[in-house]
Amino acid sequence: MKIKRFPGGLHPPEHKSTAARAIEPCSLPDELVIPLAQHIGAPAEPCVVIGDTVAKGQVIAQPRGFVSVPIHASSSGVVTAVEPRLHPMGRPLPAIVIKPDGRDAWPDGLEGGMNPLLVDPLTLPPSRLRDMVRNAGVVGLGGATFPTHVKLSPPGGKKINTLILNGVECEPYLTADHRLMLEEPERILAGIDILRRILGVERVCIGIEENKPDAIAVMRDACAQRDIEVIALKVMYPQGAEKQLIFAVTGRQTPSGGLPMDVGVVVQNVGTAAAVADAIIHGRPLVERIATITGPALVEPKNLRIRIGTSLRHLVAECGGLREEVVKVIMGGPMMGHTQLSLDVPAIRGTSGLLLLDKNAVATRSEGPCIRCARCVSVCPARLLPTTISAYARRDMIAEAERFNALDCIECGCCAYTCPARIPLVQSIRQVKGAILAKRRLS
Amino acid sequence: MTEQYYLSSSPHMHSGATTDKVMRDVIYALLPACLTAVWFFGLAALTTLLLCVASCLVAEAACLKLQGRAQSTLADGSAVLTGLLLALNLPAAAPWWLTVLGGAVAIVIGKQVYGGLGYNPFNPALVARVVLLISFPIQMTSWTAPLASASGVDAVTMATPLGEWKTAVMLTSKLPAVQPADYLNYLTGNMAGCLGEVSAVAVLIGAAYLFWRRIITWHIPLTFVVTVAVLTGIFWLVDPTRYPDPLLHVLTGGLLLGAFFMATDMVTSPVSSTGMIIFGFGCGLITVLIRLFGGYPEGVSFAILLMNAATPLIDRYTPPRKFGAVGEVVR
Ligand code: SF4
Ligand code: SF4
């Protein structure tokens, strides 16, 4: 069988040294800083005040609007502040600070969840299931943090026939989804059953990169009794990007500017599926996630199950501390992650990994002129001319950049990764995208 | 907050590629051609190669100094590469002043007046070659027989195969006879011609290295060579007494050197694959027109320069089809 892939892309060194490390629990930190903006859409509205005692899993902020989800306390304790704190986005943003009481107690003495479901979830109506997903605060855990209930509510007229589970994890260094598939396939499958029920789709596929043969085998085994295809995909970054994954699996090109549902597809990360299962079956809201804490500067890289709101400093300590001087702290993977100014920033729902790079791992070369080598063109998965867009962007020629489809850029980083002249292509394209959108809003 | 870490835009990894490494790879790929040139033309070839590179480096350094730019870009290898390419496009008997002048023309007029590396619309080495060819036609077309010094004879003048054919057809309307053994000489480089043109084998070894290192793709060289082969093949089939066979066209003259090393010059060729194919086809077409109907026996340099001029236009009309430009494709 031809191994499936998309056009463009490249294969950076994988650095997945944590692939063989089982997921470990993370100790309770002294303080949990839980931002109100952890998802795409309107930030949540706090519903607790300083001094309130909260149980684990209790709602501490309510959603505002449809594209928004509630936020929950990730451990039991006392609210000590509701104030702006440094957010992974790089500036102080409103957050609820909780001092854990150390009991890590769910309400009413319930174990491991709040509201275990006593009936078969597949007998419940889809609308009810969707509400439960939303109330549990489930968002896309691959990093995009788009509220899951919104993706599960296709507008009337859009027929969804395929559900794709994203187990690709194409970012170098990250192994959280890999470990989840190996260790907790039942959680993922329970989530898939529920997602399938909500969407009423015929075809369900799980896409996994070929570099994880053990995960492919485990998932195939687990799916033996179910009508689910496990598809091995070529190891090619960014195979896990939504539109690229849809193309590799179904051969459908999501129209430029469109959504996966325009081609009848919904994509969910495997971690999100597991969170859906927790939400429905155990009534357990999204208060923790699995993240890979890694990088050459760290003593002992690990895959940790972390409470939302745990500071990066605590995570580093949990992994034996630093052995090299850190130059860059990156939340997420090395290709698309965001650098952090400080370790005093909380891990949030979208934190798939924490990467600590020392000076050897940070490229320091100055930029030269474009030699028109066309490498950026051949790797661009969006099939753009990165060199041209970037050249226009840097001259503030916004209309020209728009004409060369700057808005179709998915910011995957392939172009800048491969550029011998070391031109910060993504940076300039990202800036011009912002300028184009701002101009559109004005007119 | 105690420490402050370095903030930067993603991606935070890099392939490690640099412009210097790209240039160095092309230089390595030219070494087989340089070595065979020295083998066939001896000391004269070595002197030309060294002089040309030196001249380019001096010209580059002078330009950078005049413009107040950092001398560090001297080390990027692009001036050395231009020097080598130009030398390989000169006859072995080129006088020293011609070589030195050529190097200066390549760097100053071919490259630096446009703003240096990356901004030149034309291949600098070819600009210099054509300037020299037009200004000094005698010196630029005085070919010497290969291996002359090895046989103890002083430089013997000799025509290139394409030149020989052109003259013969003009005088007698008939092709000179070509022996099967001659093709072997064309392949190895035992014929008259520019330093780098003579050995097809050496050029192809270098080209294989470029492919292996992914410096070039098949699009330009293959379309270029195939276009020449097909078009000359048609004429040859129509009248084999007047037109040489396609093999002679491919193996002699500067076609292979031009197709693999000069038409593929990144700065002056299109960036999209469709654009590259159009570029390669254009190069092939113009080469054949000049070789068969023009005044010069050889047209590769002119063809590439003309297509260099068309590159911005080609780029404009051949952007890749963006992903998602259609609703659905069936694979
Ligand atoms: S990869 Fe860099 S040097 Fe090459 S064409 Fe793109 S921008 Fe220019
Ligand atoms: S232009 Fe955008 S989509 Fe294309 S390679 Fe660069 S970052 Fe990726």
Short mmCIF file of C-alpha atoms and ligand atoms in Angstrom, two decimals, chain A residues 369-377 387 415 418-423 425, chain B residues 271, ligand 1:
data_model
loop_
_atom_site.label_atom_id
_atom_site.label_comp_id
_atom_site.label_asym_id
_atom_site.label_seq_id
_atom_site.Cartn_x
_atom_site.Cartn_y
_atom_site.Cartn_z
CA PRO A 369 20.17 37.71 1.23
CA CYS A 370 17.71 35.27 -0.36
CA ILE A 371 19.58 33.18 -2.92
CA ARG A 372 16.31 32.04 -4.47
CA CYS A 373 17.18 28.42 -3.88
CA ALA A 374 13.47 27.55 -3.85
CA ARG A 375 13.81 25.23 -0.88
CA CYS A 376 11.13 27.14 0.98
CA VAL A 377 8.85 26.76 -2.04
CA THR A 387 10.26 33.93 -0.20
CA CYS A 415 10.17 27.36 5.08
CA THR A 418 15.03 24.92 5.52
CA CYS A 419 16.20 28.38 4.42
CA PRO A 420 19.99 28.48 3.95
CA ALA A 421 19.95 32.28 4.09
CA ARG A 422 18.32 32.04 7.55
CA ILE A 423 15.59 34.48 6.67
CA LEU A 425 10.22 33.83 6.82
CA VAL B 271 11.45 29.13 -8.07
S1 SF4 C 1 14.76 29.09 1.26
FE1 SF4 C 1 15.53 31.12 1.83
S2 SF4 C 1 17.16 31.52 0.35
FE2 SF4 C 1 15.97 29.83 -0.48
S3 SF4 C 1 14.44 30.83 -1.80
FE3 SF4 C 1 13.47 30.58 0.20
S4 SF4 C 1 13.89 32.50 1.24
FE4 SF4 C 1 15.29 32.41 -0.47
#
